mmCIF file of C-alpha atoms in Angstrom:
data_model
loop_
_atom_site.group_PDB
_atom_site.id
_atom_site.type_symbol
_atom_site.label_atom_id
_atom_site.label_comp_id
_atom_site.label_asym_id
_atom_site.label_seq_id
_atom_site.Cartn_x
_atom_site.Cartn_y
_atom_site.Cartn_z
ATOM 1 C CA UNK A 1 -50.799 32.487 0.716
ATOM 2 C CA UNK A 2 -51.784 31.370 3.863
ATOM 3 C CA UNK A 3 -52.868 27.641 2.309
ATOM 4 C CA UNK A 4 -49.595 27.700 0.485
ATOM 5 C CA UNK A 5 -47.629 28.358 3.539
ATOM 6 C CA UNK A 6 -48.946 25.652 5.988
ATOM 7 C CA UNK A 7 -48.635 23.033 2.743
ATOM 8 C CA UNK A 8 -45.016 23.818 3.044
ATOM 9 C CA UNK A 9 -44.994 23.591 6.617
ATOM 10 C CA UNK A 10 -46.691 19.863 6.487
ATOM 11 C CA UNK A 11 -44.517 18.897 3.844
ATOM 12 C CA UNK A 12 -41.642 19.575 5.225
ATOM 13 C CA UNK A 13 -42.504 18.421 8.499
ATOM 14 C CA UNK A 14 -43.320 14.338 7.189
ATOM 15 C CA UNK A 15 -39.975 14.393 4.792
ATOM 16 C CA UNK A 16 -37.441 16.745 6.927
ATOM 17 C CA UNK A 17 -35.363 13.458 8.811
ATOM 18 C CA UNK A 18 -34.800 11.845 5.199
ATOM 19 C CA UNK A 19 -33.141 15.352 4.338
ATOM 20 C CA UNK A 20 -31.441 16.013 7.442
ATOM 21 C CA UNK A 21 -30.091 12.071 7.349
ATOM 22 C CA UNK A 22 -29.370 12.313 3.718
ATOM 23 C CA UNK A 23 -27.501 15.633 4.558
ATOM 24 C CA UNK A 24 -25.543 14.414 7.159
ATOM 25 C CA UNK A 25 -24.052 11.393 4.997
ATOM 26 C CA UNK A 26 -23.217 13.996 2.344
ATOM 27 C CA UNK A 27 -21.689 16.066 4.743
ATOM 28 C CA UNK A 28 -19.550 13.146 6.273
ATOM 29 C CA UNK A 29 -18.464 12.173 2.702
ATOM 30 C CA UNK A 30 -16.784 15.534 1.831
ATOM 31 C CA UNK A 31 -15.083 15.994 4.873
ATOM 32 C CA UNK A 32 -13.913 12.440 5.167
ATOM 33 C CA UNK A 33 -14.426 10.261 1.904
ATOM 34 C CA UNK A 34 -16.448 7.485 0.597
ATOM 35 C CA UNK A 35 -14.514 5.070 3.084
ATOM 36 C CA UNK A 36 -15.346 6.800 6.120
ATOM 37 C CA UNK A 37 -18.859 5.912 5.469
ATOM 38 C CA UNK A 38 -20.617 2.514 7.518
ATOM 39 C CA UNK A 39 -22.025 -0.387 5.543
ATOM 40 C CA UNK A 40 -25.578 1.204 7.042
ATOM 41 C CA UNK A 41 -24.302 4.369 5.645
ATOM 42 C CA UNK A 42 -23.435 2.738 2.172
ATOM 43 C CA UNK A 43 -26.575 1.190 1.914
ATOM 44 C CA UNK A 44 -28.774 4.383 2.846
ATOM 45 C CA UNK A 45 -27.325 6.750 0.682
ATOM 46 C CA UNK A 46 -29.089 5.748 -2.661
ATOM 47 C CA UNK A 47 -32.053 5.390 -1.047
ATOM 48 C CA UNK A 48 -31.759 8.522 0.948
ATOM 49 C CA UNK A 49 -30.603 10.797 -2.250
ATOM 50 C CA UNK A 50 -34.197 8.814 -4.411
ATOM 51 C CA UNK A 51 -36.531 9.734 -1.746
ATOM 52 C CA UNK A 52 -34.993 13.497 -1.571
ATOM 53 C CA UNK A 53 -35.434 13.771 -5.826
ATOM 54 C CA UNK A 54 -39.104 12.369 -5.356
ATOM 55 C CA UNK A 55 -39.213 15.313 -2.500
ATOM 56 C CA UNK A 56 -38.365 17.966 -4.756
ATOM 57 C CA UNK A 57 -40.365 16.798 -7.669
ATOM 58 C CA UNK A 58 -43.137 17.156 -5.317
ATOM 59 C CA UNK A 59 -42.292 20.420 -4.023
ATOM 60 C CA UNK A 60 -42.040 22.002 -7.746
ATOM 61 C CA UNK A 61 -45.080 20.596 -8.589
ATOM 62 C CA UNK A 62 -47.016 22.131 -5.969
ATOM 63 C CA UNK A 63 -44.878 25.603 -5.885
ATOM 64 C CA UNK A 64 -43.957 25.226 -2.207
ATOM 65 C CA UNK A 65 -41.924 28.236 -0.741
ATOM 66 C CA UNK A 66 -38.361 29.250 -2.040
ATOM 67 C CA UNK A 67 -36.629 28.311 0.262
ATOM 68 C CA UNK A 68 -37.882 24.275 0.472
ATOM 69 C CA UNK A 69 -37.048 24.414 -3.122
ATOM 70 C CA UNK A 70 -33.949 26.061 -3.145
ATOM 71 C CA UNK A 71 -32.786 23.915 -0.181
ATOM 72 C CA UNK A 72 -33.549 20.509 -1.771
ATOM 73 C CA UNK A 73 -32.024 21.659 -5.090
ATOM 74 C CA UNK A 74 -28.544 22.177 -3.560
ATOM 75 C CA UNK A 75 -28.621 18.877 -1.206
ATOM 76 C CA UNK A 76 -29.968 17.076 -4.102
ATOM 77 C CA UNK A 77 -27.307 18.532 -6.357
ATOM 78 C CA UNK A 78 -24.101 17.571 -3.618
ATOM 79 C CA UNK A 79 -25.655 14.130 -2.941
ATOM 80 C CA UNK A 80 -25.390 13.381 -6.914
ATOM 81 C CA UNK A 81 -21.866 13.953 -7.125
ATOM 82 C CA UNK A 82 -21.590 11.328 -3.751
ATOM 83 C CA UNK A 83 -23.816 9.448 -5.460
ATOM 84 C CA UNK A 84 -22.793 9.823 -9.484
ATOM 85 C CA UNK A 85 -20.049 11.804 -9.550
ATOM 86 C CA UNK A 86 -16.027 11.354 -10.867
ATOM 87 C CA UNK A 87 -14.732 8.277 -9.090
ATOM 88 C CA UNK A 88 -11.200 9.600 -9.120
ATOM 89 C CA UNK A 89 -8.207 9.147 -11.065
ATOM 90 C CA UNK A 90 -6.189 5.722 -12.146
ATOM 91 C CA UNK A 91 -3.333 7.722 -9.975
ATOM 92 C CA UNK A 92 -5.872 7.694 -7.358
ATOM 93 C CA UNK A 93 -7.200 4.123 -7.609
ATOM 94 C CA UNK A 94 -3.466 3.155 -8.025
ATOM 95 C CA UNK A 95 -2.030 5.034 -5.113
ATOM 96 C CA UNK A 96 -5.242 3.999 -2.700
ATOM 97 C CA UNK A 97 -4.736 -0.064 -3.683
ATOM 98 C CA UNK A 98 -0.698 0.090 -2.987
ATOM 99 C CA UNK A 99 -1.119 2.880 0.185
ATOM 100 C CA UNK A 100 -4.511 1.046 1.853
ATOM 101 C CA UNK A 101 -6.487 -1.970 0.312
ATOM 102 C CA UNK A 102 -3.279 -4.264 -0.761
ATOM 103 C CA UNK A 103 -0.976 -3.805 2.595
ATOM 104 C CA UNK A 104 -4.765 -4.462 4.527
ATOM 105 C CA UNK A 105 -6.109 -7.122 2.871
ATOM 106 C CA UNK A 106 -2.656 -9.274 3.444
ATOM 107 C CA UNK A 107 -2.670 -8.078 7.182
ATOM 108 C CA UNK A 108 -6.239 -9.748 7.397
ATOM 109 C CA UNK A 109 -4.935 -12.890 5.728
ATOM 110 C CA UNK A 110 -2.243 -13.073 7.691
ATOM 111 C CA UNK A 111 -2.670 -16.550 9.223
ATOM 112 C CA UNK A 112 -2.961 -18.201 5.685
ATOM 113 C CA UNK A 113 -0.170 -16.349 5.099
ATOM 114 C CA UNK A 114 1.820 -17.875 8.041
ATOM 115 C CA UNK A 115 0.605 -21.530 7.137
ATOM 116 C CA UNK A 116 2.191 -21.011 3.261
ATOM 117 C CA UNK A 117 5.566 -19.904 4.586
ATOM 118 C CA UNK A 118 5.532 -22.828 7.104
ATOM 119 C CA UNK A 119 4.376 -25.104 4.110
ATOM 120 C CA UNK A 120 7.918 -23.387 2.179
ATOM 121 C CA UNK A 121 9.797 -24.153 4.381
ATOM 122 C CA UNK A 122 8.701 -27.288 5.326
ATOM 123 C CA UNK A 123 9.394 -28.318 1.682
ATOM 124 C CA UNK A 124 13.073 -26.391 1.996
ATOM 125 C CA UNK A 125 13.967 -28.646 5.371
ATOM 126 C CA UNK A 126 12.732 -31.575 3.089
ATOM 127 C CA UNK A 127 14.209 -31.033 -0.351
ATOM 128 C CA UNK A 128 17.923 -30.370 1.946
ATOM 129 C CA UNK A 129 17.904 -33.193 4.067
ATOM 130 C CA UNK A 130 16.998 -35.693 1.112
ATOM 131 C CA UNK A 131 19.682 -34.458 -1.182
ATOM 132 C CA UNK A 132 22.433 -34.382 1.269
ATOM 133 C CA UNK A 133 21.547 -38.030 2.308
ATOM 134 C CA UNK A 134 21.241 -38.618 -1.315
ATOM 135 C CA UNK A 135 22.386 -36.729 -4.133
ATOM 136 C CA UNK A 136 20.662 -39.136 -6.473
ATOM 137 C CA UNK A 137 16.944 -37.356 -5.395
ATOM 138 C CA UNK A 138 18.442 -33.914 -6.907
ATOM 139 C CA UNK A 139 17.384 -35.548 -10.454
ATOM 140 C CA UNK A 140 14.154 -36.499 -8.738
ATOM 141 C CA UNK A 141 13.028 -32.821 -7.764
ATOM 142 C CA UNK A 142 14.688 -30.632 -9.880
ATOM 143 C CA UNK A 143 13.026 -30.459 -13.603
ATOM 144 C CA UNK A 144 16.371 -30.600 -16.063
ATOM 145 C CA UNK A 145 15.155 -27.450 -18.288
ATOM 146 C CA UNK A 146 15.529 -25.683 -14.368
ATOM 147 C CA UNK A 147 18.661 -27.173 -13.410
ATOM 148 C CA UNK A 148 20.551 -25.116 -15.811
ATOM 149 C CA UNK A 149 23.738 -27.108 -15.388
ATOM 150 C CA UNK A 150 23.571 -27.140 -11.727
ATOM 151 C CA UNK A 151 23.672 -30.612 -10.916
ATOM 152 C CA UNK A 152 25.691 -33.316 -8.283
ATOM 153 C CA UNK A 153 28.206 -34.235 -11.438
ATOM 154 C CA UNK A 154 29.030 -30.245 -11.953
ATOM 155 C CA UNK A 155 32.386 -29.268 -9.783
ATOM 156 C CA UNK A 156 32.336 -26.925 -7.208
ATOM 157 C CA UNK A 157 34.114 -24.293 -9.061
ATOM 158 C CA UNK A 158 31.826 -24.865 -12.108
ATOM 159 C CA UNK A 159 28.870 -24.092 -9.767
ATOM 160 C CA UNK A 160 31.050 -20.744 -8.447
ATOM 161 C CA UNK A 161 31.601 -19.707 -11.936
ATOM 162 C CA UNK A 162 27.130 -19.695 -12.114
ATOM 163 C CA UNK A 163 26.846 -17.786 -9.074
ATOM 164 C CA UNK A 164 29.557 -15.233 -9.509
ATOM 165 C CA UNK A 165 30.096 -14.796 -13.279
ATOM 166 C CA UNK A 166 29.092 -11.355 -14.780
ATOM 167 C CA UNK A 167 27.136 -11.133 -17.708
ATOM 168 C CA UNK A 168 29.539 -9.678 -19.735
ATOM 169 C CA UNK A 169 28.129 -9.036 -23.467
ATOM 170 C CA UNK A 170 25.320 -10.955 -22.330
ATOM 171 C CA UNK A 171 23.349 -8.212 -20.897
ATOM 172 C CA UNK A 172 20.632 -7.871 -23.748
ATOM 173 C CA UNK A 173 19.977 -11.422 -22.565
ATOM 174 C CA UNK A 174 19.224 -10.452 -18.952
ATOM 175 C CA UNK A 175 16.228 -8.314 -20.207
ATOM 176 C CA UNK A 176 14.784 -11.557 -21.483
ATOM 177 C CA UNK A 177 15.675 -13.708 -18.579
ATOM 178 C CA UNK A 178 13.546 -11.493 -16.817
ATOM 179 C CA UNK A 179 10.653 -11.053 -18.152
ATOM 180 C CA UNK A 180 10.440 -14.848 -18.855
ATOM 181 C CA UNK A 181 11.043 -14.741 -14.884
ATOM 182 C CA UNK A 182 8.245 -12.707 -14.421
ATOM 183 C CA UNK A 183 5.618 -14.555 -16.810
ATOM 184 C CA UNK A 184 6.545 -17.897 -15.227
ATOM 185 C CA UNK A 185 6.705 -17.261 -11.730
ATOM 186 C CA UNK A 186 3.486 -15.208 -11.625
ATOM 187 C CA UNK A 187 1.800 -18.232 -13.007
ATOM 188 C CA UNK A 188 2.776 -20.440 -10.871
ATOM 189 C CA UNK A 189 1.581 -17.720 -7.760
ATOM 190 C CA UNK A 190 -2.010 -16.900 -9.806
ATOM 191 C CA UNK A 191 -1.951 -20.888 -10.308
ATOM 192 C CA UNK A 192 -2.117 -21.520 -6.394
ATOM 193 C CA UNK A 193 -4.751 -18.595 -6.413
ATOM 194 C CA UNK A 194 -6.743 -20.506 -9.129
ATOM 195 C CA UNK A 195 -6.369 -23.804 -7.015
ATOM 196 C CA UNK A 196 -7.253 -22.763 -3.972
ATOM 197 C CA UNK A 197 -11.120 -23.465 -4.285
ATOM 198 C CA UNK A 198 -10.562 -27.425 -3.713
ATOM 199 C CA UNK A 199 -10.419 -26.593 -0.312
ATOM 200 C CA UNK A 200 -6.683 -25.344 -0.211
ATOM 201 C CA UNK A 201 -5.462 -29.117 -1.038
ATOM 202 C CA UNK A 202 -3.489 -28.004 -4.407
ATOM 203 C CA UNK A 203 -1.684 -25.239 -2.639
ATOM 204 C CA UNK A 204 -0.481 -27.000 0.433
ATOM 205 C CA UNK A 205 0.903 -29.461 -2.444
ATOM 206 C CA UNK A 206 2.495 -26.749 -4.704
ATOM 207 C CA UNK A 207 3.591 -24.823 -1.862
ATOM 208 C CA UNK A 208 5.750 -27.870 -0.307
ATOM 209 C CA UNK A 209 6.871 -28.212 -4.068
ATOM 210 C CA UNK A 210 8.315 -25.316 -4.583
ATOM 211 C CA UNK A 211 9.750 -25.529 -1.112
ATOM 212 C CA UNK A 212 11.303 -29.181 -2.083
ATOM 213 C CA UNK A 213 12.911 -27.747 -5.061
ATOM 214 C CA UNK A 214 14.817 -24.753 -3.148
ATOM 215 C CA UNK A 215 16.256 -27.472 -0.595
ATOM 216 C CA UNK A 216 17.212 -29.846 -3.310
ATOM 217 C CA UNK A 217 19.301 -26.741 -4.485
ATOM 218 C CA UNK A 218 20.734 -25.731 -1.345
ATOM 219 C CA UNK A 219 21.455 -29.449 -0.348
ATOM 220 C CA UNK A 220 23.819 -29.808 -3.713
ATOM 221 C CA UNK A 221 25.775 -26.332 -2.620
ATOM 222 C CA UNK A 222 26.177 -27.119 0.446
ATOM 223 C CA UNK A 223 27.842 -30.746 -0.531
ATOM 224 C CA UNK A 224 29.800 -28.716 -2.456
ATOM 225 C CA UNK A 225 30.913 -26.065 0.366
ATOM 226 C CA UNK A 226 29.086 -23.031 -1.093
ATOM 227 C CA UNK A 227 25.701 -22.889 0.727
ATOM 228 C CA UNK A 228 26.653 -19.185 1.877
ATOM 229 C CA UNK A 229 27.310 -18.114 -1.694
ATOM 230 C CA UNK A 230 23.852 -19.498 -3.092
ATOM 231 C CA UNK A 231 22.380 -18.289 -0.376
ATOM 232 C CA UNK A 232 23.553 -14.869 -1.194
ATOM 233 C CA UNK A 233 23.195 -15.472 -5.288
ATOM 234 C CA UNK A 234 19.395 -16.723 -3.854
ATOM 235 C CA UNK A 235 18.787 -14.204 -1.379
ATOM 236 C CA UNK A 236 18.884 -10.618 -4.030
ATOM 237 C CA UNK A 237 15.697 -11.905 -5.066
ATOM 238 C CA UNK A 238 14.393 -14.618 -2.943
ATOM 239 C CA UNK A 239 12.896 -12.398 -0.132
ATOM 240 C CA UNK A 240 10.479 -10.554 -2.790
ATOM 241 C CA UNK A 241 9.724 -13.663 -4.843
ATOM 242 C CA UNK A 242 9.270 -16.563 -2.449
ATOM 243 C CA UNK A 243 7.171 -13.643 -0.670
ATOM 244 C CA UNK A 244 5.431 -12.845 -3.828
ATOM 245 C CA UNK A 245 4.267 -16.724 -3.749
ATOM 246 C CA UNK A 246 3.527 -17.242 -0.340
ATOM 247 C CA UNK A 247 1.043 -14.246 -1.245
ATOM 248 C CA UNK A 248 -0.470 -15.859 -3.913
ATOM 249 C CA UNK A 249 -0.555 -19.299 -1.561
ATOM 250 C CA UNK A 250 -2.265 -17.166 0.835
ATOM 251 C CA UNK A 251 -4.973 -16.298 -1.204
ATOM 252 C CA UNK A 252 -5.493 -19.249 -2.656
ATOM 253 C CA UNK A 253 -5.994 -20.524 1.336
ATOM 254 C CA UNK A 254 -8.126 -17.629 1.947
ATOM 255 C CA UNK A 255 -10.662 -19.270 -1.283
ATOM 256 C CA UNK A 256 -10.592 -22.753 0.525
ATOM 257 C CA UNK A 257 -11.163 -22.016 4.141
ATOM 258 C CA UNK A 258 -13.564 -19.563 2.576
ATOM 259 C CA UNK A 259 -15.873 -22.645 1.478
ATOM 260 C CA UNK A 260 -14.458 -25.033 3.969
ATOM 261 C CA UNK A 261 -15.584 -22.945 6.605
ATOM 262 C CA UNK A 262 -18.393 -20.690 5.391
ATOM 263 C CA UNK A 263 -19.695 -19.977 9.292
ATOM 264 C CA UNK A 264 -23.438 -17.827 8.956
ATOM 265 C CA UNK A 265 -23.280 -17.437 5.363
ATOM 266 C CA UNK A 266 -24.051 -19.796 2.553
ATOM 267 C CA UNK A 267 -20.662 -21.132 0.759
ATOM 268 C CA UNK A 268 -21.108 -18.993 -2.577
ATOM 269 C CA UNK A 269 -21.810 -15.399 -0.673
ATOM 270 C CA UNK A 270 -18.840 -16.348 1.725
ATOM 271 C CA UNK A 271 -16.728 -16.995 -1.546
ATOM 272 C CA UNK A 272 -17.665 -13.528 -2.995
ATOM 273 C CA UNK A 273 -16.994 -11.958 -0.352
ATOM 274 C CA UNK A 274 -13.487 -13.416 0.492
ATOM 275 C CA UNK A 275 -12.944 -13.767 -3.060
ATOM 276 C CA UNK A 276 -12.462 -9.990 -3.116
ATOM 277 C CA UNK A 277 -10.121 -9.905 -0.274
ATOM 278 C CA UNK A 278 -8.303 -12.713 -2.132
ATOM 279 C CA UNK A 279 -7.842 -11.057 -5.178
ATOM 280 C CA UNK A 280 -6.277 -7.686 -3.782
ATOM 281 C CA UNK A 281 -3.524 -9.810 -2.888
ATOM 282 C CA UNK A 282 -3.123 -11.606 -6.076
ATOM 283 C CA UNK A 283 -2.871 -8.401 -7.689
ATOM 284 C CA UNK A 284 -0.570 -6.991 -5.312
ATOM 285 C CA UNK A 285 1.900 -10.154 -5.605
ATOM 286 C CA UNK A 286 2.220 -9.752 -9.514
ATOM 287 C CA UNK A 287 3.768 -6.305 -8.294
ATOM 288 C CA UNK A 288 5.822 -8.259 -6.576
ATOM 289 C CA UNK A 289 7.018 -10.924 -9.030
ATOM 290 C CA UNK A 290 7.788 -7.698 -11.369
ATOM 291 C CA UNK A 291 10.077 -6.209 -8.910
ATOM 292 C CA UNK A 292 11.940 -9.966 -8.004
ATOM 293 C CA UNK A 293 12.024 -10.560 -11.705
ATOM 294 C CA UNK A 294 14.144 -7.379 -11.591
ATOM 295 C CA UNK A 295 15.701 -7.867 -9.123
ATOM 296 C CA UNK A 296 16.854 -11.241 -10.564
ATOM 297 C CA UNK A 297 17.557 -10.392 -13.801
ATOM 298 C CA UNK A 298 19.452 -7.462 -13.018
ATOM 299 C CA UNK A 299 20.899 -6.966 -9.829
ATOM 300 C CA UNK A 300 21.743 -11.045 -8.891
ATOM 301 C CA UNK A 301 24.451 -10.853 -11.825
ATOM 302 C CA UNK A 302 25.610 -7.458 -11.648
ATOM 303 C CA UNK A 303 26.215 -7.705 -7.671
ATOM 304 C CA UNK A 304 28.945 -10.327 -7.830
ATOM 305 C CA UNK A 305 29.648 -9.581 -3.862
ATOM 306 C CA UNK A 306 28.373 -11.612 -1.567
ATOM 307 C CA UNK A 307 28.247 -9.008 1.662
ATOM 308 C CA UNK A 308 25.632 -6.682 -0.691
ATOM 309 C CA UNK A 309 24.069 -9.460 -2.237
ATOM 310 C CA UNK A 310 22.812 -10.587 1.457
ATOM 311 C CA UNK A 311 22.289 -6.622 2.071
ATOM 312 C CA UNK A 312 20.064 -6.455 -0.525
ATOM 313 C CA UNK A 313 18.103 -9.324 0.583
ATOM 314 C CA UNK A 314 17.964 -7.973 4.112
ATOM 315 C CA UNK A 315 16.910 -4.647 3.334
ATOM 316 C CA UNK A 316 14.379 -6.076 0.931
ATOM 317 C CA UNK A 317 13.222 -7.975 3.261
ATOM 318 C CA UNK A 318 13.141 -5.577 6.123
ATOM 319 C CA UNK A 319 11.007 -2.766 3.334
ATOM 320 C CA UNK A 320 8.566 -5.421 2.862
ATOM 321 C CA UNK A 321 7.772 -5.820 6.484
ATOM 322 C CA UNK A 322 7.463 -2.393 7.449
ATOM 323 C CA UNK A 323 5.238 -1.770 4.356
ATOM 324 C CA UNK A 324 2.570 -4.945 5.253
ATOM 325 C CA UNK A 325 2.841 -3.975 9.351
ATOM 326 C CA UNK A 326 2.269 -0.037 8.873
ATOM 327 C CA UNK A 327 0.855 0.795 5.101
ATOM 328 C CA UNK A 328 -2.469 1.968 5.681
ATOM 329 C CA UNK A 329 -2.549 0.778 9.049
ATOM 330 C CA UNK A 330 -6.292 2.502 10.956
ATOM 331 C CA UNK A 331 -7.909 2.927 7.688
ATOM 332 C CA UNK A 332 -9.231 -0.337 6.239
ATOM 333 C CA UNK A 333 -7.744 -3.271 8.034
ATOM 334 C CA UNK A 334 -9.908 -6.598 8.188
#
């Protein structure tokens, strides 16, 4: 008994910090969660939880006391489920990427973010000033197939009639319209995502395209003295969509500074790892074109007056900021 005793003692003595680490980590994870955890932390764990199952092979081999036994049982059974267990629910996953990773990851790309909307608007300034020198560039920037009748030759109150018209019996066709807006414009935003490995270069170009097209636009309403109503028609949707791509912009800048400038680590590790970060905001931007695509499907037409149509916008607009500055805001940022 004795010889069994000071075994036990012995053993315990050389393995007890791997228990009493492993056992704090556990304990850390149910009160707090997985994400409370360090990368140390992360990276201990497994090891940690295999060195305590060796531990109490051991001890059952050897018939150590009850209580070694019974107390490596139940911290080897609590650091499985940290270890193995249920992952959580879609709900879960779904409610933790909108809540958390998607509102952090853009706050951490926020400068690429700033350089897309400057490369926007850069393209809007542009695409305005060249058509109202010029009408003839309209034809120039503007693809026909997107034109959709709006051109320098239409009359003012022709153009009117497009931004103010409702849909009538043509309402079945608005379902269409927008899902075809959805498919096309996320893309073009998963396009610049794609692109963005050549250093950024075929985003900066795409951004300033898309900008150039928008101005060519607002140059031929405002020749034709309805800049405020396209504006308006523009701005139901425009503040979710053009965000929507700036988004995907962003990440596609994130991918080309990433092996532009990989700093300490070699280019393909820093692309993994940004490439992640990247990628959360991809996802989150298709949201995004769903809800414009909605939004301009739906609402543009049906909201024929112009005071809610820049309401809309506004608020929009105004939702969307609050929900990037605060969402998640302490928990994962960076």
């Amino acid at each position: 008994m004795a010889d069994v005793t000071l075994k036990s003692a012995v053993f315990r003595r050389e393995r007890e910090k791997t228990w009493q680490e492993l056992d704090g980590i556990v304990t850390q994870i149910e009160k707090r969660g997985v994400r409370s955890l360090t990368p140390e932390q992360c990276h201990r764990l497994p090891l940690l939880y295999r060195a305590t199952l060796s531990s109490l092979s051991v001890a059952r081999s050897i018939s150590l006391d009850r209580n070694v036994l019974d107390y490596l049982e139940t911290l080897s059974t609590r650091a499985y489920f940290c270890v193995h267990g249920a992952r959580g629910s879609l709900f879960g996953y779904l409610r933790n990427f909108l809540l958390v990773d998607f509102p952090a990851a853009v706050r951490a790309a926020r400068w690429h973010l700033v350089v897309a909307a400057l490369l926007l608007a850069g393209g809007i300034l542009a695409g305005h000033a060249l058509v109202i020198a010029d009408s003839n560039w309209y034809h120039s920037i503007v693809p026909e197939g997107m034109a959709g009748g709006r051109t320098p030759d239409a009359s003012a109150e022709d153009l009117s009639k497009i931004l103010y018209d409702p849909p009538g019996e043509n309402e079945a066709f608005l379902h269409v319209f927008a899902s075809y807006l959805f498919t096309h414009n996320a893309g073009i935003g998963i396009l610049c995502f794609g692109l963005g490995f050549a250093l950024g270069i075929p985003v900066f170009l795409l951004m300033f395209y898309n900008g150039l097209m928008i101005g060519a636009m607002t140059g031929l309403h405002a020749s034709k003295g309805l800049l405020p109503d396209f504006v308006g028609w523009l701005f139901v949707h425009g503040t979710t969509e053009l965000l929507a791509v700036a988004l995907c912009a962003a990440a596609g800048l994130v991918l080309g500074s990433a092996v532009a400038l990989p700093g300490t680590h070699s280019r393909l590790e820093n692309l993994r790892r940004e490439g992640r970060r990247a990628a959360r905001i991809v996802i989150g931007a298709v949201l995004l074109f769903l809800v414009a695509a909605l939004l301009e499907g739906f609402a543009r037409q049906l909201v024929t007056d112009m005071t809610a149509r820049y309401s809309i916008g506004i608020v929009a607009g105004l939702l969307w900021a609050a929900y990037f500055g605060l969402a998640g805001v302490g928990r994962r940022d960076g």
